[in-house]
């Protein structure tokens, strides 16, 4: 007890070094946490020795790890549910913005950067994983990372997996709540299609499961972003079956090796082939080692749920243009296939999946698109010219089809289902710091994105929430503009599901405590008045039209007599 008092006094002295509101905020946290699970050890102010290391530990984009990047005045690293509840209660009471971080892979740093006074609720301590092979399910806390989930599943079974991403250090919280996809998508759908229950702490501090939160909120947190509606503590996931032996390959072809025809055929094959096969396509510019001439390289990376012999047979039948040979293939376990996709040597000990730091940190920018119609050969040739001109732009094409065509767009907030051939991720990665080099790489990505406009979805041009892109719009959550600003990016991420998300948000978090630069807004008073006016105006116009038609019909009837 004496130690806790000393620590608390230390925290207060740190708060005094800043301002009184922060001191009273810390006192509020202490007062609202359970005495049996004191929050003191989970509070880190800017004067705490561990503050810099905790803040930087889960920053995955070096663009947001500079001296100019706004810092939180405090970080809470909860060890217990009551710590989350106290953070929510006190954040609202003292009007501090709360950013929720579970892995830090959000591309725009939204979970740990803000322009207003804010604190971070960092979930990394809450990462328990409880596997139940008998029911083929697992409870996973949102502070866990995908690599940990895969490792724990493999401890219990060699023939089970979970449909999610191929980067082991991605946090479960953000990944699943934003949709979550990986190379099992064509077989089993996305991560959210395999979530069967959840625990969330709402704006009132209540801990809810699927039954007590209701189906609307449960629908919303599976693809609508968990940080929009509360703090998701854990997800109950459904495990899926995989064979003991799977096959992976990576085949690269340049323009000089007939890449144009191969890519043209890929777009007709990848979304329609066997659901057991996922072939990602990566397009990038490379230079000839001898003469420095620039060309396009197309890399085809695949996971097949079966052995290499049957894969080669399938490819020869459906995609002979690639010329896949059996010696291009590697047979391995599903768990080891994760290594292959993350460029980890296959003989690396499995425990690397438990390491929470990425192999490499870079400056980066990402954007996204969805493609609904195959691109013509003339269009493909134009893309090559543009990419060679820009040189630094990279595109990842991830095929849809299969199971994704069987799921209704309204079944979850993630609307990108049937009708989408593949998703594009635009990538820019660089290692040099400085505003000039940053602007250059971001502008290259924007230029490539702009050029692709004729080939991608329209009205709206759709985007993927987990590829966060602030170019699509930022919400200031003003009294007059919250909904209108939110709909700009919201319709691109959620299409026809956006208004339902706003309705649920308005119901469960009417004061909009859980907010960020691209969060789901609430209907404000102005929005409600506008909607009532629009409905009334539509009703009046409808009545006038009906009345006019009726009078017209009566007049015509009179003439006939």
XYZ file of N, CA, C and O in Angstrom, residues 172-352:
724
model
N -4.790 -7.667 -32.966
C -6.100 -8.270 -33.204
C -7.209 -7.222 -33.174
O -8.125 -7.250 -34.000
N -7.131 -6.285 -32.239
C -8.218 -5.321 -32.062
C -8.550 -4.549 -33.316
O -9.679 -4.562 -33.804
N -7.562 -3.855 -33.861
C -7.801 -3.058 -35.054
C -8.074 -3.902 -36.276
O -8.932 -3.574 -37.099
N -7.330 -5.005 -36.408
C -7.447 -5.847 -37.590
C -8.851 -6.428 -37.721
O -9.485 -6.311 -38.779
N -9.347 -7.030 -36.655
C -10.654 -7.679 -36.722
C -11.777 -6.652 -36.784
O -12.704 -6.783 -37.589
N -11.700 -5.614 -35.968
C -12.804 -4.643 -35.938
C -12.936 -3.899 -37.257
O -14.017 -3.402 -37.592
N -11.847 -3.822 -38.051
C -11.906 -3.144 -39.337
C -12.212 -4.056 -40.503
O -12.297 -3.601 -41.643
N -12.369 -5.338 -40.266
C -12.700 -6.278 -41.336
C -11.806 -7.499 -41.299
O -12.252 -8.615 -41.108
N -10.505 -7.287 -41.515
C -9.539 -8.371 -41.428
C -9.619 -9.359 -42.577
O -10.629 -10.037 -42.746
N -8.575 -9.421 -43.378
C -8.580 -10.414 -44.455
C -7.181 -10.985 -44.602
O -6.195 -10.431 -44.119
N -7.093 -12.102 -45.291
C -5.808 -12.736 -45.557
C -5.963 -13.743 -46.671
O -6.959 -13.717 -47.423
N -5.023 -14.659 -46.786
C -5.047 -15.570 -47.922
C -6.001 -16.761 -47.744
O -6.043 -17.641 -48.602
N -6.783 -16.771 -46.670
C -7.877 -17.743 -46.532
C -9.230 -17.129 -46.895
O -10.274 -17.760 -46.756
N -9.202 -15.893 -47.367
C -10.434 -15.146 -47.608
C -11.328 -15.815 -48.649
O -12.553 -15.881 -48.488
N -10.748 -16.328 -49.721
C -11.565 -16.919 -50.777
C -12.180 -18.252 -50.341
O -13.156 -18.716 -50.918
N -11.609 -18.858 -49.297
C -12.118 -20.129 -48.785
C -13.109 -19.918 -47.642
O -14.162 -20.565 -47.581
N -12.795 -18.986 -46.741
C -13.581 -18.856 -45.507
C -14.085 -17.446 -45.214
O -14.673 -17.211 -44.169
N -13.854 -16.508 -46.118
C -14.286 -15.145 -45.863
C -13.269 -14.379 -45.040
O -12.127 -14.804 -44.843
N -13.680 -13.243 -44.521
C -12.795 -12.372 -43.747
C -12.807 -12.759 -42.270
O -13.562 -13.639 -41.845
N -11.998 -12.067 -41.498
C -11.962 -12.326 -40.052
C -13.335 -12.123 -39.419
O -13.797 -12.947 -38.621
N -13.999 -11.033 -39.779
C -15.282 -10.726 -39.136
C -16.369 -11.725 -39.504
O -17.349 -11.876 -38.774
N -16.198 -12.423 -40.617
C -17.163 -13.462 -40.979
C -17.018 -14.691 -40.099
O -17.842 -15.607 -40.163
N -15.973 -14.697 -39.290
C -15.702 -15.831 -38.415
C -15.610 -15.406 -36.950
O -14.921 -16.031 -36.145
N -16.314 -14.330 -36.606
C -16.444 -13.881 -35.214
C -17.845 -14.230 -34.736
O -18.838 -13.889 -35.386
N -17.942 -14.905 -33.600
C -19.246 -15.390 -33.128
C -19.684 -14.765 -31.800
O -20.818 -14.961 -31.367
N -18.801 -14.022 -31.167
C -19.170 -13.332 -29.927
C -18.096 -12.275 -29.665
O -17.041 -12.251 -30.327
N -18.348 -11.397 -28.719
C -17.378 -10.355 -28.387
C -17.689 -9.782 -27.016
O -18.802 -9.938 -26.496
N -16.715 -9.126 -26.434
C -16.887 -8.358 -25.195
C -16.472 -6.925 -25.480
O -15.402 -6.680 -26.051
N -17.317 -5.983 -25.087
C -17.036 -4.575 -25.324
C -17.402 -3.767 -24.091
O -18.371 -4.096 -23.385
N -16.616 -2.734 -23.797
C -16.950 -1.784 -22.733
C -17.514 -0.550 -23.419
O -16.830 0.084 -24.234
N -18.755 -0.213 -23.126
C -19.414 0.876 -23.848
C -19.146 2.225 -23.203
O -18.369 2.342 -22.239
N -19.797 3.267 -23.713
C -19.553 4.633 -23.253
C -19.984 4.853 -21.810
O -19.531 5.796 -21.154
N -20.825 3.981 -21.278
C -21.249 4.081 -19.878
C -20.352 3.262 -18.954
O -20.564 3.245 -17.740
N -19.390 2.557 -19.536
C -18.498 1.723 -18.733
C -19.019 0.326 -18.498
O -18.454 -0.424 -17.700
N -20.088 -0.057 -19.192
C -20.652 -1.397 -19.024
C -19.884 -2.427 -19.854
O -19.559 -2.169 -21.022
N -19.604 -3.584 -19.250
C -18.991 -4.696 -19.969
C -20.107 -5.555 -20.561
O -20.927 -6.108 -19.836
N -20.144 -5.656 -21.891
C -21.232 -6.335 -22.582
C -20.700 -7.468 -23.449
O -19.600 -7.384 -24.012
N -21.500 -8.539 -23.578
C -21.205 -9.578 -24.561
C -22.252 -9.479 -25.667
O -23.070 -8.544 -25.691
N -22.228 -10.427 -26.581
C -23.132 -10.349 -27.730
C -24.590 -10.262 -27.295
O -25.362 -9.451 -27.837
N -24.961 -11.054 -26.321
C -26.358 -11.076 -25.888
C -26.772 -9.743 -25.282
O -27.836 -9.202 -25.602
N -25.921 -9.203 -24.403
C -26.305 -7.978 -23.699
C -26.110 -6.716 -24.543
O -26.787 -5.714 -24.319
N -25.194 -6.760 -25.527
C -25.017 -5.576 -26.381
C -26.077 -5.501 -27.469
O -26.378 -4.423 -27.983
N -26.636 -6.642 -27.856
C -27.634 -6.661 -28.916
C -27.006 -6.848 -30.290
O -25.828 -6.563 -30.503
N -27.814 -7.316 -31.217
C -27.303 -7.667 -32.541
C -26.861 -6.460 -33.356
O -25.968 -6.569 -34.199
N -27.456 -5.289 -33.126
C -27.034 -4.104 -33.879
C -25.589 -3.727 -33.557
O -24.778 -3.496 -34.464
N -25.269 -3.636 -32.286
C -23.907 -3.273 -31.904
C -22.934 -4.383 -32.273
O -21.808 -4.107 -32.722
N -23.349 -5.631 -32.117
C -22.482 -6.738 -32.510
C -22.189 -6.678 -34.009
O -21.067 -6.940 -34.446
N -23.194 -6.317 -34.786
C -22.999 -6.136 -36.234
C -21.982 -5.021 -36.487
O -21.079 -5.170 -37.314
N -22.106 -3.919 -35.758
C -21.285 -2.736 -36.019
C -19.804 -2.959 -35.738
O -18.945 -2.440 -36.459
N -19.488 -3.714 -34.673
C -18.077 -3.862 -34.294
C -17.368 -4.959 -35.095
O -16.202 -5.233 -34.868
N -18.085 -5.554 -36.033
C -17.454 -6.532 -36.930
C -17.308 -5.894 -38.314
O -17.980 -6.246 -39.261
N -16.385 -4.925 -38.392
C -16.109 -4.279 -39.667
C -16.316 -2.783 -39.641
O -15.849 -2.079 -40.538
N -17.003 -2.275 -38.619
C -17.246 -0.836 -38.523
C -16.233 -0.114 -37.669
O -16.360 1.088 -37.447
N -15.224 -0.849 -37.172
C -14.195 -0.235 -36.339
C -14.596 -0.245 -34.878
O -15.521 0.458 -34.474
N -13.949 -1.052 -34.073
C -14.313 -1.184 -32.661
C -14.158 0.107 -31.885
O -14.934 0.404 -30.982
N -13.161 0.914 -32.222
C -12.903 2.156 -31.493
C -13.967 3.216 -31.750
O -13.930 4.284 -31.164
N -14.927 2.925 -32.609
C -16.020 3.857 -32.886
C -17.163 3.748 -31.894
O -17.946 4.688 -31.733
N -17.287 2.596 -31.242
C -18.488 2.311 -30.452
C -18.194 1.972 -28.998
O -19.109 1.888 -28.192
N -16.948 1.763 -28.672
C -16.545 1.362 -27.340
C -15.153 0.776 -27.405
O -14.459 0.901 -28.417
N -14.744 0.138 -26.344
C -13.447 -0.543 -26.311
C -13.712 -2.033 -26.370
O -14.236 -2.619 -25.417
N -13.394 -2.654 -27.497
C -13.575 -4.096 -27.624
C -12.476 -4.782 -26.820
O -11.288 -4.578 -27.068
N -12.882 -5.581 -25.853
C -11.932 -6.282 -24.992
C -11.476 -7.597 -25.610
O -10.301 -7.956 -25.548
N -12.409 -8.327 -26.228
C -12.046 -9.624 -26.806
C -13.064 -10.035 -27.861
O -14.201 -9.559 -27.874
N -12.602 -10.920 -28.723
C -13.465 -11.523 -29.736
C -13.461 -13.035 -29.555
O -12.426 -13.630 -29.271
N -14.627 -13.645 -29.747
C -14.691 -15.094 -29.826
C -14.702 -15.458 -31.300
O -15.612 -15.078 -32.042
N -13.658 -16.165 -31.722
C -13.498 -16.462 -33.137
C -13.788 -17.927 -33.436
O -13.626 -18.795 -32.579
N -14.220 -18.171 -34.640
C -14.468 -19.529 -35.116
C -13.230 -20.013 -35.860
O -12.761 -19.358 -36.797
N -12.680 -21.149 -35.454
C -11.518 -21.708 -36.130
C -11.967 -22.477 -37.373
O -13.069 -23.028 -37.405
N -11.123 -22.493 -38.388
C -11.468 -23.167 -39.639
C -10.470 -24.294 -39.899
O -9.373 -24.313 -39.352
N -10.876 -25.223 -40.744
C -10.042 -26.386 -41.047
C -9.070 -26.086 -42.194
O -9.453 -25.461 -43.189
N -7.844 -26.540 -42.032
C -6.851 -26.474 -43.104
C -6.163 -27.836 -43.185
O -6.071 -28.550 -42.181
N -5.670 -28.230 -44.359
C -4.962 -29.509 -44.456
C -3.612 -29.458 -43.752
O -3.057 -28.381 -43.523
N -3.076 -30.626 -43.407
C -1.766 -30.681 -42.773
C -0.677 -30.146 -43.690
O 0.314 -29.573 -43.228
N -0.851 -30.357 -44.980
C 0.115 -29.878 -45.958
C -0.550 -28.857 -46.876
O -1.600 -29.118 -47.475
N 0.057 -27.667 -46.948
C -0.369 -26.650 -47.907
C 0.824 -26.341 -48.811
O 1.957 -26.730 -48.520
N 0.559 -25.628 -49.881
C 1.620 -25.313 -50.833
C 1.669 -23.812 -51.089
O 0.625 -23.165 -51.219
N 2.876 -23.271 -51.149
C 3.076 -21.853 -51.453
C 4.039 -21.729 -52.628
O 4.846 -22.623 -52.881
N 3.928 -20.623 -53.328
C 4.920 -20.337 -54.371
C 5.001 -18.837 -54.606
O 4.069 -18.091 -54.282
N 6.115 -18.410 -55.154
C 6.293 -17.038 -55.636
C 7.007 -17.109 -56.978
O 8.131 -17.610 -57.072
N 6.336 -16.630 -58.010
C 6.891 -16.618 -59.363
C 6.922 -15.174 -59.846
O 5.917 -14.458 -59.739
N 8.070 -14.746 -60.373
C 8.230 -13.368 -60.820
C 8.438 -13.328 -62.327
O 9.181 -14.138 -62.884
N 7.776 -12.379 -62.985
C 7.911 -12.197 -64.420
C 8.009 -10.700 -64.740
O 7.253 -9.893 -64.202
N 8.922 -10.346 -65.636
C 9.068 -8.967 -66.095
C 8.339 -8.799 -67.424
O 7.856 -9.768 -68.023
N 8.301 -7.558 -67.908
C 7.679 -7.319 -69.204
C 8.362 -8.124 -70.297
O 7.711 -8.607 -71.233
N 9.668 -8.274 -70.154
C 10.419 -9.037 -71.144
C 10.123 -10.536 -71.065
O 10.456 -11.292 -71.981
N 9.500 -10.941 -69.979
C 9.117 -12.350 -69.784
C 7.607 -12.532 -69.912
O 7.027 -13.414 -69.318
N 7.000 -11.650 -70.707
C 5.580 -11.757 -71.045
C 4.648 -11.415 -69.878
O 3.526 -11.931 -69.783
N 5.089 -10.525 -68.998
C 4.271 -10.163 -67.833
C 2.922 -9.579 -68.221
O 1.920 -9.812 -67.540
N 2.864 -8.845 -69.336
C 1.601 -8.205 -69.720
C 0.499 -9.236 -69.956
O -0.618 -9.111 -69.438
N 0.794 -10.252 -70.746
C -0.215 -11.283 -71.013
C -0.549 -12.081 -69.756
O -1.709 -12.466 -69.541
N 0.467 -12.335 -68.930
C 0.229 -13.123 -67.713
C -0.680 -12.352 -66.754
O -1.619 -12.913 -66.182
N -0.408 -11.054 -66.591
C -1.246 -10.227 -65.711
C -2.669 -10.135 -66.259
O -3.653 -10.218 -65.504
N -2.795 -9.983 -67.572
C -4.124 -9.914 -68.185
C -4.923 -11.179 -67.874
O -6.108 -11.122 -67.526
N -4.265 -12.319 -67.954
C -4.953 -13.583 -67.665
C -5.179 -13.788 -66.174
O -6.189 -14.384 -65.774
N -4.257 -13.293 -65.345
C -4.419 -13.414 -63.883
C -5.759 -12.832 -63.442
O -6.458 -13.429 -62.601
N -6.116 -11.676 -63.975
C -7.338 -11.008 -63.511
C -8.604 -11.778 -63.875
O -9.657 -11.574 -63.260
N -8.537 -12.683 -64.840
C -9.675 -13.527 -65.183
C -9.673 -14.834 -64.390
O -10.721 -15.456 -64.225
N -8.492 -15.236 -63.903
C -8.356 -16.522 -63.213
C -8.468 -16.383 -61.694
O -9.211 -17.129 -61.044
N -7.732 -15.440 -61.129
C -7.590 -15.357 -59.666
C -8.917 -15.260 -58.918
O -9.083 -15.904 -57.872
N -9.914 -14.486 -59.402
C -11.190 -14.415 -58.670
C -12.135 -15.577 -58.941
O -13.175 -15.681 -58.292
N -11.804 -16.434 -59.915
C -12.755 -17.471 -60.321
C -12.230 -18.889 -60.125
O -12.994 -19.841 -60.269
N -10.966 -19.038 -59.798
C -10.376 -20.361 -59.654
C -10.877 -21.050 -58.386
O -11.742 -20.524 -57.670
N -10.326 -22.202 -58.077
C -10.716 -22.948 -56.877
C -10.620 -22.083 -55.631
O -9.679 -21.293 -55.468
N -11.590 -22.232 -54.733
C -11.568 -21.484 -53.468
C -10.357 -21.834 -52.615
O -10.011 -21.102 -51.682
N -9.699 -22.947 -52.917
C -8.508 -23.360 -52.164
C -7.259 -22.593 -52.583
O -6.206 -22.741 -51.955
N -7.376 -21.783 -53.609
C -6.199 -21.091 -54.160
C -6.344 -19.587 -54.072
O -7.343 -19.018 -54.512
N -5.343 -18.945 -53.502
C -5.291 -17.489 -53.395
C -3.982 -17.033 -54.028
O -2.899 -17.425 -53.580
N -4.074 -16.220 -55.102
C -2.879 -15.739 -55.788
C -2.830 -14.222 -55.728
O -3.596 -13.534 -56.416
N -1.957 -13.706 -54.912
C -1.745 -12.250 -54.839
C -0.809 -11.834 -55.974
O 0.134 -12.561 -56.331
N -1.051 -10.646 -56.523
C -0.211 -10.076 -57.567
C 0.396 -8.772 -57.067
O -0.324 -7.894 -56.578
N 1.712 -8.645 -57.169
C 2.414 -7.416 -56.797
C 3.064 -6.839 -58.047
O 3.789 -7.535 -58.770
N 2.801 -5.563 -58.312
C 3.373 -4.869 -59.463
C 4.315 -3.773 -58.970
O 3.937 -2.957 -58.121
N 5.520 -3.753 -59.518
C 6.500 -2.750 -59.123
C 7.484 -2.496 -60.262
O 7.599 -3.291 -61.203
N 8.174 -1.389 -60.171
C 9.180 -1.016 -61.158
C 10.550 -1.448 -60.655
O 10.897 -1.205 -59.501
N 11.313 -2.101 -61.513
C 12.690 -2.466 -61.178
C 13.610 -1.990 -62.303
O 13.150 -1.659 -63.396
N 14.898 -1.962 -62.003
C 15.890 -1.568 -62.999
C 16.757 -2.766 -63.369
O 17.127 -3.557 -62.500
N 17.068 -2.872 -64.654
C 17.971 -3.920 -65.116
C 19.344 -3.726 -64.482
O 19.892 -2.611 -64.491
N 19.892 -4.787 -63.916
C 21.167 -4.694 -63.198
C 22.311 -4.257 -64.111
O 23.280 -3.639 -63.651
N 22.226 -4.559 -65.399
C 23.326 -4.262 -66.309
C 23.233 -2.864 -66.913
O 24.181 -2.085 -66.858
N 22.098 -2.530 -67.493
C 22.002 -1.244 -68.202
C 21.125 -0.201 -67.516
O 21.005 0.925 -67.995
N 20.501 -0.551 -66.400
C 19.693 0.412 -65.647
C 18.345 0.720 -66.259
O 17.641 1.621 -65.801
N 17.947 -0.009 -67.291
C 16.647 0.204 -67.928
C 15.510 -0.184 -66.978
O 15.552 -1.227 -66.335
N 14.494 0.662 -66.925
C 13.362 0.388 -66.047
C 12.338 -0.520 -66.731
O 12.060 -0.368 -67.915
N 11.802 -1.446 -65.958
C 10.760 -2.342 -66.455
C 9.797 -2.671 -65.319
O 10.025 -2.299 -64.162
N 8.723 -3.344 -65.655
C 7.738 -3.774 -64.654
C 8.015 -5.222 -64.273
O 8.260 -6.071 -65.129
N 7.950 -5.499 -62.974
C 8.021 -6.879 -62.496
C 6.706 -7.233 -61.819
O 6.227 -6.508 -60.948
N 6.143 -8.341 -62.262
C 4.917 -8.865 -61.657
C 5.265 -10.088 -60.826
O 5.852 -11.039 -61.337
N 4.932 -10.044 -59.528
C 5.201 -11.168 -58.630
C 3.882 -11.827 -58.261
O 2.948 -11.165 -57.796
N 3.813 -13.138 -58.483
C 2.619 -13.911 -58.175
C 2.921 -14.772 -56.944
O 3.764 -15.664 -56.992
N 2.238 -14.458 -55.827
C 2.482 -15.154 -54.558
C 1.202 -15.878 -54.169
O 0.120 -15.279 -54.163
N 1.330 -17.156 -53.854
C 0.113 -17.949 -53.678
C 0.148 -18.858 -52.469
O 1.211 -19.290 -52.008
N -1.052 -19.128 -51.949
C -1.289 -20.178 -50.964
C -2.329 -21.115 -51.557
O -3.377 -20.682 -52.036
N -2.012 -22.415 -51.512
C -2.954 -23.434 -51.980
C -3.184 -24.438 -50.865
O -2.234 -24.962 -50.273
N -4.429 -24.707 -50.572
C -4.781 -25.643 -49.505
C -4.761 -27.065 -50.053
O -5.804 -27.708 -50.248
N -3.554 -27.553 -50.321
C -3.375 -28.883 -50.875
C -1.914 -29.088 -51.238
O -1.057 -28.237 -50.973
N -1.611 -30.223 -51.874
C -0.215 -30.528 -52.198
C 0.198 -29.908 -53.529
O -0.631 -29.433 -54.312
N 1.499 -29.920 -53.780
C 2.049 -29.243 -54.943
C 1.628 -29.907 -56.258
O 1.427 -29.219 -57.270
N 1.505 -31.229 -56.256
C 1.143 -31.927 -57.484
C -0.241 -31.515 -57.969
O -0.445 -31.217 -59.155
N -1.202 -31.470 -57.054
C -2.563 -31.074 -57.445
C -2.615 -29.587 -57.805
O -3.399 -29.175 -58.664
N -1.765 -28.784 -57.169
C -1.718 -27.359 -57.495
C -1.207 -27.154 -58.924
O -1.791 -26.381 -59.697
N -0.114 -27.814 -59.276
C 0.448 -27.667 -60.622
C -0.562 -28.123 -61.667
O -0.731 -27.493 -62.723
N -1.269 -29.193 -61.360
C -2.303 -29.683 -62.280
C -3.394 -28.633 -62.474
O -3.837 -28.373 -63.607
N -3.838 -28.027 -61.370
C -4.867 -26.983 -61.438
C -4.372 -25.778 -62.237
O -5.095 -25.233 -63.086
N -3.133 -25.368 -61.985
C -2.574 -24.196 -62.672
C -2.403 -24.457 -64.165
O -2.636 -23.569 -64.995
N -1.976 -25.652 -64.528
C -1.821 -25.977 -65.946
C -3.148 -25.930 -66.679
O -3.225 -25.592 -67.861
N -4.206 -26.238 -65.950
C -5.535 -26.247 -66.546
C -6.139 -24.853 -66.639
O -6.768 -24.500 -67.640
N -5.953 -24.036 -65.576
C -6.640 -22.749 -65.498
C -5.747 -21.538 -65.768
O -6.236 -20.490 -66.164
N -4.445 -21.673 -65.541
C -3.544 -20.521 -65.658
C -2.201 -20.956 -66.256
O -1.144 -20.735 -65.669
N -2.225 -21.573 -67.433
C -0.980 -22.080 -68.020
C 0.005 -20.977 -68.394
O 1.211 -21.230 -68.515
N -0.500 -19.738 -68.566
C 0.371 -18.639 -68.975
C 1.498 -18.386 -67.967
O 2.575 -17.923 -68.338
N 1.250 -18.708 -66.697
C 2.281 -18.472 -65.684
C 3.420 -19.477 -65.804
O 4.560 -19.183 -65.425
N 3.118 -20.668 -66.312
C 4.159 -21.679 -66.470
C 4.673 -22.227 -65.152
O 5.880 -22.481 -65.000
N 3.784 -22.444 -64.197
C 4.200 -22.941 -62.887
C 4.741 -24.371 -62.983
O 4.148 -25.232 -63.626
N 5.883 -24.603 -62.338
C 6.494 -25.927 -62.267
C 6.472 -26.415 -60.824
O 6.388 -25.616 -59.886
N 6.577 -27.728 -60.667
C 6.529 -28.278 -59.315
C 7.709 -27.809 -58.467
O 7.581 -27.661 -57.251
N 8.846 -27.537 -59.107
C 9.993 -27.062 -58.327
C 9.869 -25.591 -57.938
O 10.719 -25.055 -57.221
N 8.809 -24.908 -58.417
C 8.512 -23.549 -57.944
C 7.775 -23.589 -56.605
O 7.666 -22.564 -55.928
N 7.250 -24.758 -56.271
C 6.344 -24.886 -55.123
C 7.072 -25.359 -53.866
O 8.064 -26.077 -53.936
N 6.547 -24.939 -52.733
C 7.051 -25.384 -51.441
C 5.885 -25.946 -50.641
O 4.886 -25.257 -50.407
N 5.998 -27.197 -50.243
C 4.991 -27.795 -49.367
C 5.390 -27.559 -47.922
O 6.546 -27.754 -47.539
N 4.435 -27.129 -47.125
C 4.725 -26.813 -45.729
C 3.425 -26.890 -44.933
O 2.377 -27.257 -45.456
N 3.484 -26.545 -43.656
C 2.271 -26.467 -42.836
C 1.642 -25.096 -43.018
O 2.287 -24.138 -43.473
N 0.343 -24.986 -42.639
C -0.291 -23.669 -42.749
C 0.442 -22.648 -41.871
O 0.647 -21.502 -42.292
N 0.859 -23.048 -40.679
C 1.555 -22.119 -39.795
C 2.838 -21.611 -40.446
O 3.134 -20.413 -40.420
N 3.605 -22.504 -41.045
C 4.856 -22.099 -41.691
C 4.603 -21.269 -42.947
O 5.463 -20.483 -43.364
N 3.426 -21.426 -43.537
C 3.126 -20.606 -44.713
C 3.078 -19.128 -44.351
O 3.348 -18.261 -45.196
N 2.737 -18.840 -43.094
C 2.749 -17.448 -42.626
C 4.165 -16.892 -42.727
O 4.371 -15.723 -43.097
N 5.170 -17.725 -42.418
C 6.568 -17.308 -42.537
C 6.873 -16.907 -43.974
O 7.514 -15.882 -44.233
N 6.439 -17.745 -44.901
C 6.713 -17.503 -46.316
C 6.152 -16.153 -46.753
O 6.835 -15.376 -47.435
N 4.932 -15.875 -46.361
C 4.285 -14.621 -46.780
C 4.899 -13.398 -46.116
O 4.817 -12.294 -46.654
N 5.516 -13.582 -44.958
C 6.129 -12.450 -44.261
C 7.644 -12.413 -44.468
O 8.357 -11.728 -43.749
N 8.119 -13.157 -45.448
C 9.550 -13.188 -45.791
C 10.427 -13.625 -44.618
O 11.531 -13.096 -44.408
N 9.948 -14.597 -43.865
C 10.723 -15.209 -42.788
C 11.187 -16.586 -43.273
O 10.407 -17.334 -43.864
N 12.431 -16.912 -43.057
C 12.944 -18.204 -43.481
C 12.136 -19.330 -42.829
O 11.833 -19.285 -41.631
N 11.821 -20.348 -43.625
C 10.938 -21.402 -43.140
C 11.544 -22.242 -42.024
O 10.812 -22.886 -41.263
N 12.878 -22.240 -41.911
C 13.505 -23.020 -40.833
C 13.665 -22.215 -39.545
O 14.268 -22.669 -38.585
N 13.090 -21.017 -39.514
C 13.121 -20.188 -38.302
C 12.243 -20.838 -37.226
O 11.159 -21.345 -37.530
N 12.682 -20.846 -35.965
C 11.850 -21.410 -34.893
C 10.474 -20.751 -34.839
O 10.338 -19.538 -35.072
N 9.466 -21.540 -34.522
C 8.091 -21.047 -34.494
C 7.898 -19.888 -33.519
O 6.992 -19.064 -33.687
N 8.751 -19.825 -32.518
C 8.598 -18.799 -31.473
C 8.743 -17.373 -32.008
O 8.397 -16.410 -31.308
N 9.225 -17.229 -33.235
C 9.316 -15.879 -33.794
C 7.936 -15.244 -33.904
O 7.792 -14.018 -33.894
